[in-house]
Amino acid sequence: MSNLTAALIQQTYGPRREDNLEKVACALREARRAGAQLVALSELHGSLYFCQQEDPTWFDLAEPIPGPTTDFLSRQAKELGLVVVGSVFERRAAGLYHNTAVVLDTDGRLAGRYRKMHIPDDPGYYEKYYFTPGDLGFRPIETSLGFLGVLVCWDQWYPEAARLMALEGADVLIYPTAIGWDPRDEAAEKQRQLDAWIAIQRAHAIANGLPVLSVNRIGLETPAGPPGIQFWGHSMVVGCQGELLAQAGADNEETLIVTLNRARSESVRRAWPFLRDRRIDAYQGLLKRFADDPSVAGHSSA
Amino acid sequence: MSNLTAALIQQTYGPRREDNLEKVACALREARRAGAQLVALSELHGSLYFCQQEDPTWFDLAEPIPGPTTDFLSRQAKELGLVVVGSVFERRAAGLYHNTAVVLDTDGRLAGRYRKMHIPDDPGYYEKYYFTPGDLGFRPIETSLGFLGVLVCWDQWYPEAARLMALEGADVLIYPTAIGWDPRDEAAEKQRQLDAWIAIQRAHAIANGLPVLSVNRIGLETPAGPPGIQFWGHSMVVGCQGELLAQAGADNEETLIVTLNRARSESVRRAWPFLRDRRIDAYQGLLKRFADDPSVAGHSSA
């Protein structure tokens, strides 16, 4: 297989899982008709983004894996012959929940899961209340289309996560995402946030010579009342040099269909041999939280 | 000090060190008049970018530290009351050379040095022939203006280098650089390269909540004959959210003068608390070259 055709499904979601999965089903069929082999959905596509408040009743949305959502996605994947990357609020045990990406292969098999490793917590995104940090590490998921480096949302701000997936053999990085603006923020601040989100994901492609697929939702959601979050869309497909191959807007439901040339990663990595020159003998500090005494640590022999 | 005014000096350089340093001296005086406190020069500003070929006579350009270039920069720094970030082809011993950034403080003292850690080698940039990889690690250099996270050129493609400097307490990242186009490349390829170079450095600012200063040279240089390298300039100052505060063009000598608000790093890191959530318990793989058997490493329990 020299090419891979991927579809990114950017949608709004409402309060009822059945409705959301029905929307997903329609989009999957449409993507299949357009030639997609791999389809990526956005984060927590079965519900509103409920993490805008800390309320224990939202835990009722959680489900096991396998469970209703993976059963549904499995049937779709098998029927349509697609590899599907979905997202589940995973109930692992009483009091133990994860924000989990799942991958269904073309035979309907659950190829693997990734439990979100980096968990945010800031106003409007109270994820540390709901989600236990992942404990499966950064492992690409093997599918009939290759190794998928599936990460989730907040992970996208961490070069470490992208690098680890690349070093573990990922062929592509995929970020199901739910990110948006505080409607009260000024236009310039909103633009800086969006630009930063695009830049850092382009940088993951560049640093690792891999394509990056990032899928976000759209729509204003106010499950905890105003102001809510205006999800900013801008789902994107980035090539191995960081070039934007396709990008959606902020306002409309949209399916991006992009055909990736699998040979490009090899040729770009030959031209930009970053993996060759990593100073693994000098990276131990990456395993530390911080060098707590910079007045000592910063000492340089002159 | 709530503000820091930085100057980035983008110039052409010729074959004679004396001429190049005289150009630097003029630019330093001009930067001082414009209010600069910190001035950053580009990589190997004492010579042409000689690494376009492997020729042992170029080693004659190397000099000790302290030596002619640091003596010169020291006098300038003291006379003008500037912190100066310069670059030296360092002769450490016979057969042992480094690509070294140096920092002179306002009292003329050599505040510290950084020996380029990541060394490139690809057509036109035969640096592995000339430069031994640095052995001083990623340590910010303490100055009267704060801790400077000085890195050099190829380092700019490595998120690890930027992160390590941030974790060691850098207040700002500074990249003396010499990068350009192969004149034979097509316009679209040139644009992708330049765009990638900008994006990944913006990403270092974003991931670490720090300003980034990157200083490149301009001009077509053909010390090894045609086609040579067309240095692409585009020196830039990037804010803590990855926003471009100032950027030079590709064709002209230019000094960028930008005043940075030192409080911004603190406020941006509060809004984007990436350092808080790093999974240092799960980053051991960053110390490996590669997971050599992805069919095993990629296995995910489903």
Coordinates of C-alpha atoms in Angstrom, one line a residue:
Chain A
M1 CA 0.0 0.0 0.0
S2 CA 1.7 3.2 -1.2
N3 CA -1.2 5.5 -0.3
L4 CA -3.4 5.9 2.7
T5 CA -6.7 7.8 2.4
A6 CA -7.8 9.3 5.7
A7 CA -11.0 11.0 6.7
L8 CA -11.3 13.4 9.7
I9 CA -14.9 13.9 10.9
Q10 CA -15.5 17.3 12.4
Q11 CA -19.0 17.5 13.9
T12 CA -21.2 19.0 16.7
Y13 CA -22.4 16.7 19.4
G14 CA -25.4 16.8 21.7
P15 CA -26.5 15.3 25.0
R16 CA -27.7 11.9 23.7
R17 CA -25.2 9.2 22.8
E18 CA -27.6 7.5 20.4
D19 CA -28.0 10.7 18.4
N20 CA -24.3 11.3 18.3
L21 CA -23.5 7.8 17.2
E22 CA -26.1 8.1 14.5
K23 CA -24.4 11.2 13.2
V24 CA -21.1 9.4 13.3
A25 CA -22.6 6.5 11.4
C26 CA -23.8 8.8 8.6
A27 CA -20.3 10.4 8.4
L28 CA -18.6 7.1 8.3
R29 CA -20.7 5.9 5.4
E30 CA -20.0 9.2 3.6
A31 CA -16.3 8.9 4.2
R32 CA -16.3 5.4 2.9
R33 CA -18.1 6.5 -0.3
A34 CA -15.4 9.2 -0.7
G35 CA -12.7 6.5 -0.6
A36 CA -11.5 6.7 3.0
Q37 CA -9.7 3.7 4.5
L38 CA -9.0 5.3 7.9
V39 CA -11.5 7.5 9.7
A40 CA -10.7 9.5 12.8
L41 CA -13.4 10.9 15.1
S42 CA -13.0 13.7 17.7
E43 CA -12.6 13.3 21.4
L44 CA -15.6 12.1 23.5
H45 CA -17.8 12.1 20.4
G46 CA -20.6 10.3 22.3
S47 CA -21.5 13.2 24.5
L48 CA -21.2 16.9 25.2
Y49 CA -17.9 17.9 26.6
F50 CA -19.1 17.5 30.1
C51 CA -15.8 18.4 31.8
Q52 CA -16.8 22.0 32.0
Q53 CA -17.9 21.3 35.6
E54 CA -17.2 18.8 38.3
D55 CA -20.5 17.0 38.8
P56 CA -20.5 13.3 39.8
T57 CA -23.6 12.5 37.7
W58 CA -21.5 12.8 34.6
F59 CA -19.8 9.6 35.5
D60 CA -23.0 7.9 34.4
L61 CA -21.9 8.5 30.9
A62 CA -18.9 6.2 31.3
E63 CA -18.9 2.7 29.8
P64 CA -16.7 -0.3 29.7
I65 CA -14.5 -1.4 26.8
P66 CA -15.8 -3.4 25.1
G67 CA -19.1 -1.7 25.5
P68 CA -21.8 0.1 23.7
T69 CA -19.6 2.6 21.8
T70 CA -16.9 0.1 20.8
D71 CA -19.6 -2.4 19.8
F72 CA -21.2 0.2 17.6
L73 CA -17.9 1.3 16.1
S74 CA -16.9 -2.3 15.6
R75 CA -20.0 -3.0 13.5
Q76 CA -19.4 0.1 11.4
A77 CA -15.8 -0.7 10.9
K78 CA -16.5 -4.2 9.7
E79 CA -19.5 -3.3 7.6
L80 CA -17.7 -0.5 5.8
G81 CA -14.2 -2.0 5.8
L82 CA -12.7 0.9 7.6
V83 CA -10.2 1.4 10.3
V84 CA -11.9 3.7 12.8
V85 CA -10.3 5.7 15.6
G86 CA -12.9 6.6 18.2
S87 CA -13.1 7.9 21.7
V88 CA -14.7 6.5 24.9
F89 CA -15.3 7.7 28.4
E90 CA -14.0 4.4 29.8
R91 CA -15.3 2.9 33.0
R92 CA -12.5 0.6 34.1
A93 CA -13.8 0.0 37.6
A94 CA -15.9 1.8 40.2
G95 CA -14.1 5.1 40.8
L96 CA -11.6 4.4 38.0
Y97 CA -12.3 6.1 34.7
H98 CA -10.2 7.0 31.6
N99 CA -10.3 9.2 28.6
T100 CA -9.6 6.5 26.1
A101 CA -9.1 6.4 22.3
V102 CA -10.0 3.1 20.6
V103 CA -9.1 1.7 17.3
L104 CA -11.4 -0.8 15.4
D105 CA -9.9 -2.6 12.5
T106 CA -11.6 -3.5 9.2
D107 CA -12.7 -6.9 10.6
G108 CA -14.4 -5.3 13.5
R109 CA -11.7 -6.3 15.9
L110 CA -10.7 -3.9 18.7
A111 CA -7.1 -3.4 17.6
G112 CA -6.1 -1.5 20.6
R113 CA -6.8 1.4 23.0
Y114 CA -4.8 4.4 24.2
R115 CA -5.6 5.9 27.6
K116 CA -4.9 9.7 27.6
M117 CA -1.6 10.2 29.4
H118 CA -1.5 13.9 29.9
I119 CA -4.7 15.2 31.7
P120 CA -5.5 18.9 31.8
D121 CA -7.2 20.8 34.5
D122 CA -8.0 24.5 34.0
P123 CA -11.2 26.5 34.1
G124 CA -13.7 24.8 31.8
Y125 CA -11.6 21.6 31.4
Y126 CA -11.8 19.9 34.7
E127 CA -10.5 16.6 33.4
K128 CA -8.4 15.6 36.4
Y129 CA -11.7 15.1 38.3
Y130 CA -13.0 12.6 35.7
F131 CA -10.0 10.9 34.2
T132 CA -7.3 8.9 35.8
P133 CA -4.0 9.4 33.9
G134 CA -3.4 6.7 31.4
D135 CA -1.2 3.7 32.3
L136 CA -0.6 2.1 28.9
G137 CA 2.2 4.4 27.9
F138 CA 2.8 5.7 24.4
R139 CA 2.3 2.6 22.2
P140 CA 1.2 2.8 18.6
I141 CA -1.7 0.5 17.8
E142 CA -1.1 -2.1 15.1
T143 CA -3.8 -2.2 12.4
S144 CA -4.2 -3.5 8.9
L145 CA -3.2 0.0 7.8
G146 CA 0.0 0.2 9.9
F147 CA 0.9 1.5 13.3
L148 CA -1.3 4.3 14.5
G149 CA 0.2 6.7 17.0
V150 CA -3.1 7.7 18.7
L151 CA -2.9 10.4 21.3
V152 CA -5.6 12.6 22.8
C153 CA -6.1 16.4 23.0
W154 CA -3.9 17.7 25.8
D155 CA -1.2 15.3 24.7
Q156 CA -0.9 17.5 21.6
W157 CA 1.0 20.1 23.6
Y158 CA 3.7 17.6 24.6
P159 CA 6.6 17.0 22.2
E160 CA 7.5 14.0 24.4
A161 CA 4.3 12.2 23.5
A162 CA 4.8 12.6 19.7
R163 CA 8.4 11.6 19.9
L164 CA 7.7 8.5 22.0
M165 CA 5.1 7.4 19.5
A166 CA 7.6 7.9 16.6
L167 CA 10.3 6.0 18.4
E168 CA 7.9 3.2 19.0
G169 CA 7.3 2.9 15.3
A170 CA 4.2 5.0 14.6
D171 CA 3.4 5.6 10.9
V172 CA 1.1 8.5 11.7
L173 CA 0.0 10.6 14.7
I174 CA -3.7 11.0 15.3
Y175 CA -5.2 13.4 17.9
P176 CA -8.9 13.1 18.7
T177 CA -9.5 16.5 20.4
A178 CA -12.0 18.7 22.1
I179 CA -10.7 22.2 22.4
G180 CA -12.2 25.6 22.0
W181 CA -12.4 29.2 23.1
D182 CA -13.7 30.9 26.2
P183 CA -16.3 33.2 24.5
R184 CA -15.3 36.0 26.8
D185 CA -11.7 36.1 25.5
E186 CA -10.6 38.8 23.1
A187 CA -10.2 38.1 19.4
A188 CA -6.4 38.5 19.6
E189 CA -6.1 36.0 22.4
K190 CA -8.4 33.5 20.6
Q191 CA -6.2 33.8 17.5
R192 CA -3.0 33.2 19.5
Q193 CA -4.5 30.1 21.1
L194 CA -5.6 28.7 17.7
D195 CA -2.3 29.6 16.0
A196 CA -0.4 27.9 18.8
W197 CA -2.5 24.8 18.6
I198 CA -1.8 24.5 14.9
A199 CA 1.9 25.4 15.2
I200 CA 2.7 22.8 17.8
Q201 CA 1.0 20.0 16.0
R202 CA 2.8 21.0 12.8
A203 CA 6.0 20.8 14.8
H204 CA 5.3 17.2 15.9
A205 CA 5.1 16.3 12.2
I206 CA 8.3 18.2 11.5
A207 CA 10.3 16.8 14.4
N208 CA 9.3 13.3 13.7
G209 CA 8.8 13.1 9.9
L210 CA 5.3 11.8 10.2
P211 CA 1.9 13.0 9.1
V212 CA -0.4 14.3 11.8
L213 CA -4.2 14.1 11.9
S214 CA -6.0 16.2 14.4
V215 CA -9.8 16.1 14.8
N216 CA -11.7 18.6 16.8
R217 CA -15.4 19.2 17.3
I218 CA -17.3 22.5 16.7
G219 CA -20.2 24.2 18.3
L220 CA -21.0 26.2 21.5
E221 CA -21.6 23.9 24.4
T222 CA -22.9 25.1 27.8
P223 CA -23.7 22.0 29.9
A224 CA -22.6 24.0 33.0
G225 CA -24.3 27.2 31.8
P226 CA -22.8 30.2 30.2
P227 CA -20.2 31.1 29.0
G228 CA -19.5 27.6 27.9
I229 CA -16.9 26.6 25.3
Q230 CA -16.9 27.5 21.6
F231 CA -15.2 24.5 20.1
W232 CA -12.9 25.9 17.4
G233 CA -12.9 23.1 14.8
H234 CA -9.9 23.6 12.5
S235 CA -9.4 19.8 12.2
M236 CA -6.3 19.3 10.1
V237 CA -4.1 17.0 8.1
V238 CA -0.4 17.9 8.3
G239 CA 2.3 16.4 6.1
C240 CA 5.7 15.1 7.1
Q241 CA 7.4 18.5 6.7
G242 CA 4.7 20.2 8.7
E243 CA 2.8 21.5 5.7
L244 CA -1.0 21.9 6.1
L245 CA -2.5 19.5 3.6
A246 CA -6.1 20.2 4.6
Q247 CA -7.8 22.2 7.3
A248 CA -11.5 22.7 8.2
G249 CA -13.0 25.9 9.4
A250 CA -14.4 26.8 12.8
D251 CA -18.1 26.9 12.1
N252 CA -19.1 24.0 9.9
E253 CA -19.4 20.2 10.1
E254 CA -17.0 18.9 7.6
T255 CA -15.2 15.7 6.6
L256 CA -11.6 16.2 5.5
I257 CA -10.5 13.5 3.0
V258 CA -6.8 13.4 2.3
T259 CA -4.6 10.8 0.6
L260 CA -1.2 10.4 2.2
N261 CA 1.8 9.1 0.3
R262 CA 3.3 6.6 2.7
A263 CA 6.8 6.8 1.0
R264 CA 7.0 10.5 2.0
S265 CA 7.9 9.8 5.6
E266 CA 11.0 7.9 4.5
S267 CA 12.1 10.5 2.0
V268 CA 11.6 13.4 4.4
R269 CA 13.4 11.6 7.2
R270 CA 16.4 11.1 4.8
A271 CA 16.5 14.8 4.0
W272 CA 15.9 15.8 7.6
P273 CA 17.7 13.1 9.6
F274 CA 16.7 14.3 13.1
L275 CA 16.3 10.9 14.6
R276 CA 20.0 10.1 13.8
D277 CA 21.4 12.9 15.9
R278 CA 19.3 12.8 19.1
R279 CA 21.7 13.1 22.1
I280 CA 20.2 10.3 24.1
D281 CA 23.4 10.4 26.3
A282 CA 22.3 13.9 27.4
Y283 CA 18.6 13.7 27.8
Q284 CA 18.3 12.3 31.3
G285 CA 16.9 15.7 32.5
L286 CA 13.8 15.0 30.5
L287 CA 12.8 12.5 33.3
K288 CA 12.9 15.2 35.9
R289 CA 10.1 17.6 36.8
F290 CA 12.5 20.6 37.0
A291 CA 16.0 21.4 38.1
D292 CA 15.0 23.1 41.3
D293 CA 18.1 25.2 41.9
P294 CA 18.8 27.0 38.6
S295 CA 21.5 29.1 40.3
V296 CA 23.4 25.8 40.6
A297 CA 22.1 24.0 37.5
G298 CA 22.7 27.1 35.4
H299 CA 26.4 27.2 36.2
S300 CA 28.5 27.0 33.1
S301 CA 32.2 26.7 33.0
A302 CA 33.6 29.6 31.1
Chain B
M1 CA 13.6 44.5 35.5
S2 CA 10.2 43.9 34.1
N3 CA 11.3 44.3 30.5
L4 CA 14.1 43.1 28.4
T5 CA 15.0 44.7 25.1
A6 CA 16.7 42.3 22.7
A7 CA 18.4 42.9 19.4
L8 CA 18.9 40.3 16.7
I9 CA 21.5 41.1 14.1
Q10 CA 21.0 39.6 10.7
Q11 CA 23.9 40.2 8.4
T12 CA 26.0 38.8 5.5
Y13 CA 29.5 37.7 6.3
G14 CA 32.6 37.4 4.1
P15 CA 35.9 35.5 4.2
R16 CA 37.9 37.8 6.6
R17 CA 37.2 37.7 10.3
E18 CA 38.4 41.3 10.8
D19 CA 35.8 42.6 8.3
N20 CA 33.1 40.5 9.8
L21 CA 33.8 41.6 13.4
E22 CA 33.9 45.2 12.3
K23 CA 30.4 44.8 10.8
V24 CA 29.3 43.2 14.1
A25 CA 30.8 46.2 16.0
C26 CA 28.8 48.7 14.0
A27 CA 25.6 46.7 14.5
L28 CA 26.2 46.4 18.2
R29 CA 26.6 50.2 18.5
E30 CA 23.5 50.7 16.5
A31 CA 21.6 48.2 18.7
R32 CA 22.8 50.0 21.8
R33 CA 21.6 53.3 20.5
A34 CA 18.2 51.7 19.8
G35 CA 17.9 50.7 23.5
A36 CA 19.0 47.0 23.3
Q37 CA 20.3 45.3 26.5
L38 CA 20.8 41.9 25.0
V39 CA 22.2 41.3 21.5
A40 CA 22.3 38.0 19.7
L41 CA 24.5 37.3 16.6
S42 CA 24.1 34.5 14.1
E43 CA 26.1 31.3 14.0
L44 CA 29.8 31.5 13.0
H45 CA 29.6 35.2 12.3
G46 CA 33.4 35.4 12.0
S47 CA 33.5 33.7 8.7
L48 CA 31.8 32.3 5.7
Y49 CA 29.8 29.1 6.4
F50 CA 32.7 26.9 5.4
C51 CA 31.0 23.6 6.2
Q52 CA 29.8 23.4 2.6
Q53 CA 32.8 21.1 1.9
E54 CA 35.2 18.9 3.9
D55 CA 38.6 20.6 3.6
P56 CA 41.2 20.5 6.4
T57 CA 42.4 24.0 5.7
W58 CA 39.2 25.4 7.2
F59 CA 40.4 24.3 10.6
D60 CA 42.8 27.2 10.4
L61 CA 39.8 29.4 11.3
A62 CA 39.4 27.8 14.7
E63 CA 40.5 29.7 17.7
P64 CA 40.6 29.2 21.5
I65 CA 38.2 30.5 24.0
P66 CA 39.2 33.0 25.3
G67 CA 40.7 34.1 22.0
P68 CA 40.4 36.8 19.4
T69 CA 36.6 36.7 19.0
T70 CA 35.7 36.5 22.6
D71 CA 38.3 39.2 23.4
F72 CA 36.7 41.4 20.8
L73 CA 33.1 40.7 21.9
S74 CA 34.2 41.2 25.5
R75 CA 35.5 44.7 24.8
Q76 CA 32.3 45.5 22.9
A77 CA 30.0 44.2 25.6
K78 CA 31.8 46.2 28.3
E79 CA 32.1 49.4 26.3
L80 CA 28.4 49.4 25.3
G81 CA 27.0 47.8 28.5
L82 CA 25.4 44.9 26.5
V83 CA 25.0 41.2 27.1
V84 CA 26.2 39.7 23.8
V85 CA 25.6 36.2 22.5
G86 CA 28.2 35.4 19.9
S87 CA 29.5 32.3 18.1
V88 CA 33.0 30.8 17.8
F89 CA 34.6 28.0 15.9
E90 CA 36.3 26.8 19.0
R91 CA 39.7 25.0 19.0
R92 CA 39.8 23.1 22.2
A93 CA 42.9 21.0 21.4
A94 CA 44.6 19.7 18.3
G95 CA 42.0 17.7 16.5
L96 CA 39.2 18.7 18.8
Y97 CA 36.9 21.5 17.7
H98 CA 33.5 22.7 18.6
N99 CA 30.7 24.9 17.3
T100 CA 30.4 27.1 20.4
A101 CA 28.1 29.9 21.4
V102 CA 29.6 32.4 23.9
V103 CA 27.9 34.9 26.2
L104 CA 29.7 38.1 27.3
D105 CA 28.2 40.0 30.2
T106 CA 28.0 43.8 30.5
D107 CA 31.2 43.8 32.5
G108 CA 33.0 42.1 29.7
R109 CA 33.2 38.8 31.5
L110 CA 32.8 35.6 29.6
A111 CA 29.5 34.5 31.3
G112 CA 29.5 31.1 29.8
R113 CA 29.6 29.0 26.7
Y114 CA 27.4 26.4 25.0
R115 CA 28.9 23.8 22.7
K116 CA 26.5 22.7 20.0
M117 CA 25.1 19.4 21.1
H118 CA 23.2 18.2 17.9
I119 CA 25.6 18.2 14.9
P120 CA 24.1 18.0 11.4
D121 CA 25.6 16.3 8.4
D122 CA 23.9 16.5 5.1
P123 CA 24.9 17.8 1.6
G124 CA 26.2 21.4 2.1
Y125 CA 26.3 21.1 5.9
Y126 CA 29.2 18.8 6.6
E127 CA 29.4 19.7 10.2
K128 CA 30.2 16.3 11.6
Y129 CA 33.6 16.7 10.0
Y130 CA 34.4 19.9 11.8
F131 CA 32.6 19.9 15.1
T132 CA 32.8 17.4 17.9
P133 CA 29.4 17.1 19.6
G134 CA 29.1 19.3 22.7
D135 CA 29.9 17.9 26.1
L136 CA 28.5 20.6 28.3
G137 CA 24.9 19.5 28.2
F138 CA 21.9 21.9 28.0
R139 CA 22.7 24.5 30.7
P140 CA 21.4 28.0 30.6
I141 CA 24.1 30.7 31.0
E142 CA 23.6 33.0 33.9
T143 CA 24.0 36.7 33.1
S144 CA 23.0 40.0 34.6
L145 CA 19.8 39.8 32.5
G146 CA 18.8 36.3 33.6
F147 CA 19.4 32.8 32.5
L148 CA 19.9 32.5 28.7
G149 CA 19.1 29.2 27.1
V150 CA 21.5 29.4 24.3
L151 CA 21.4 26.6 21.6
V152 CA 22.7 26.5 18.1
C153 CA 21.1 26.0 14.7
W154 CA 20.5 22.2 14.3
D155 CA 19.4 22.1 18.0
Q156 CA 16.4 24.1 16.9
W157 CA 14.9 20.9 15.3
Y158 CA 15.0 19.1 18.7
P159 CA 12.1 19.6 21.2
E160 CA 14.3 17.9 23.7
A161 CA 16.9 20.6 23.7
A162 CA 14.4 23.4 24.2
R163 CA 12.6 21.4 27.0
L164 CA 15.9 20.7 28.8
M165 CA 16.9 24.4 28.8
A166 CA 13.4 25.3 30.1
L167 CA 13.6 22.7 32.9
E168 CA 17.1 24.0 33.8
G169 CA 15.5 27.5 34.4
A170 CA 16.1 29.3 31.1
D171 CA 14.3 32.6 30.9
V172 CA 14.6 32.8 27.1
L173 CA 15.8 30.5 24.3
I174 CA 18.4 31.9 21.8
Y175 CA 19.4 30.2 18.6
P176 CA 22.4 31.5 16.6
T177 CA 21.8 29.9 13.2
A178 CA 23.2 29.5 9.7
I179 CA 20.5 27.9 7.5
G180 CA 19.5 28.4 3.9
W181 CA 18.3 27.0 0.7
D182 CA 19.9 24.9 -1.9
P183 CA 19.4 27.3 -4.9
R184 CA 18.5 24.3 -7.1
D185 CA 15.4 23.5 -5.0
E186 CA 11.9 24.4 -6.2
A187 CA 10.1 27.3 -4.8
A188 CA 7.5 25.1 -3.1
E189 CA 10.2 23.0 -1.4
K190 CA 12.0 26.1 -0.2
Q191 CA 8.8 27.5 1.3
R192 CA 8.1 24.2 3.1
Q193 CA 11.6 24.3 4.6
L194 CA 11.3 27.9 5.8
D195 CA 7.8 27.3 7.1
A196 CA 8.9 24.3 9.0
W197 CA 11.9 26.2 10.5
I198 CA 9.5 28.9 11.7
A199 CA 6.9 26.5 13.0
I200 CA 9.1 24.3 15.1
Q201 CA 10.8 27.2 16.8
R202 CA 7.4 28.7 17.5
A203 CA 6.5 25.3 19.0
H204 CA 9.4 25.5 21.4
A205 CA 8.1 28.8 22.7
I206 CA 4.6 27.3 23.1
A207 CA 5.6 24.0 24.7
N208 CA 7.8 25.8 27.3
G209 CA 6.1 29.2 27.8
L210 CA 9.3 31.1 26.9
P211 CA 10.3 33.7 24.3
V212 CA 12.5 32.4 21.5
L213 CA 15.1 34.5 19.6
S214 CA 16.5 33.0 16.4
V215 CA 19.2 34.8 14.4
N216 CA 20.1 33.7 10.9
R217 CA 22.5 35.2 8.3
I218 CA 21.6 36.1 4.8
G219 CA 23.4 36.0 1.5
L220 CA 24.5 33.5 -1.1
E221 CA 27.8 31.9 -0.1
T222 CA 29.8 29.6 -2.4
P223 CA 33.1 28.8 -0.7
A224 CA 33.0 25.4 -2.2
G225 CA 31.8 26.6 -5.6
P226 CA 28.2 26.6 -7.0
P227 CA 25.4 26.1 -6.2
G228 CA 26.3 27.2 -2.6
I229 CA 23.8 28.1 0.0
Q230 CA 21.3 31.0 -0.1
F231 CA 21.0 31.8 3.6
W232 CA 17.3 32.6 4.2
G233 CA 17.4 35.1 7.0
H234 CA 13.9 35.4 8.6
S235 CA 15.5 36.0 12.0
M236 CA 12.6 36.1 14.5
V237 CA 11.4 37.0 17.9
V238 CA 8.7 34.7 19.2
G239 CA 6.5 35.3 22.2
C240 CA 5.6 32.8 24.9
Q241 CA 2.4 31.7 23.1
G242 CA 4.4 31.1 19.9
E243 CA 3.3 34.5 18.4
L244 CA 5.7 36.1 16.0
L245 CA 6.6 39.4 17.6
A246 CA 9.1 40.4 14.8
Q247 CA 10.6 38.8 11.8
A248 CA 13.2 39.9 9.3
G249 CA 13.1 39.2 5.6
A250 CA 15.2 36.9 3.4
D251 CA 17.2 39.6 1.6
N252 CA 18.3 42.4 3.7
E253 CA 20.7 43.1 6.6
E254 CA 18.4 44.0 9.5
T255 CA 18.5 44.4 13.2
L256 CA 15.3 43.4 15.0
I257 CA 14.7 45.3 18.2
V258 CA 12.0 43.8 20.5
T259 CA 11.1 44.6 24.1
L260 CA 9.9 41.5 25.9
N261 CA 7.7 41.6 29.0
R262 CA 9.3 39.3 31.5
A263 CA 6.1 38.8 33.4
R264 CA 4.5 37.2 30.4
S265 CA 6.2 33.8 30.8
E266 CA 4.7 33.5 34.3
S267 CA 1.2 34.4 33.1
V268 CA 1.3 32.2 30.0
R269 CA 2.5 29.2 32.0
R270 CA -0.3 29.7 34.5
A271 CA -2.8 29.6 31.6
W272 CA -1.1 26.8 29.8
P273 CA 0.3 24.7 32.6
F274 CA 2.2 22.2 30.5
L275 CA 5.1 21.7 32.8
R276 CA 2.7 20.5 35.6
D277 CA 1.4 17.6 33.6
R278 CA 4.5 16.1 32.1
R279 CA 4.5 12.2 32.5
I280 CA 8.0 11.9 33.7
D281 CA 7.1 8.4 34.9
A282 CA 6.5 7.3 31.3
Y283 CA 9.2 9.1 29.4
Q284 CA 12.1 6.6 29.7
G285 CA 11.8 5.8 26.0
L286 CA 13.1 9.3 25.2
L287 CA 16.6 8.0 26.3
K288 CA 16.5 5.3 23.6
R289 CA 17.5 5.6 20.0
F290 CA 14.5 3.6 18.7
A291 CA 12.3 0.7 19.8
D292 CA 13.8 -1.7 17.3
D293 CA 11.0 -4.2 17.1
P294 CA 7.8 -2.2 16.6
S295 CA 5.9 -5.4 16.1
V296 CA 6.5 -6.2 19.7
A297 CA 6.7 -2.6 21.1
G298 CA 3.6 -1.6 19.3
H299 CA 1.5 -4.3 20.9
S300 CA -1.4 -2.9 22.8
S301 CA -3.7 -4.8 25.0
A302 CA -7.1 -4.5 23.7

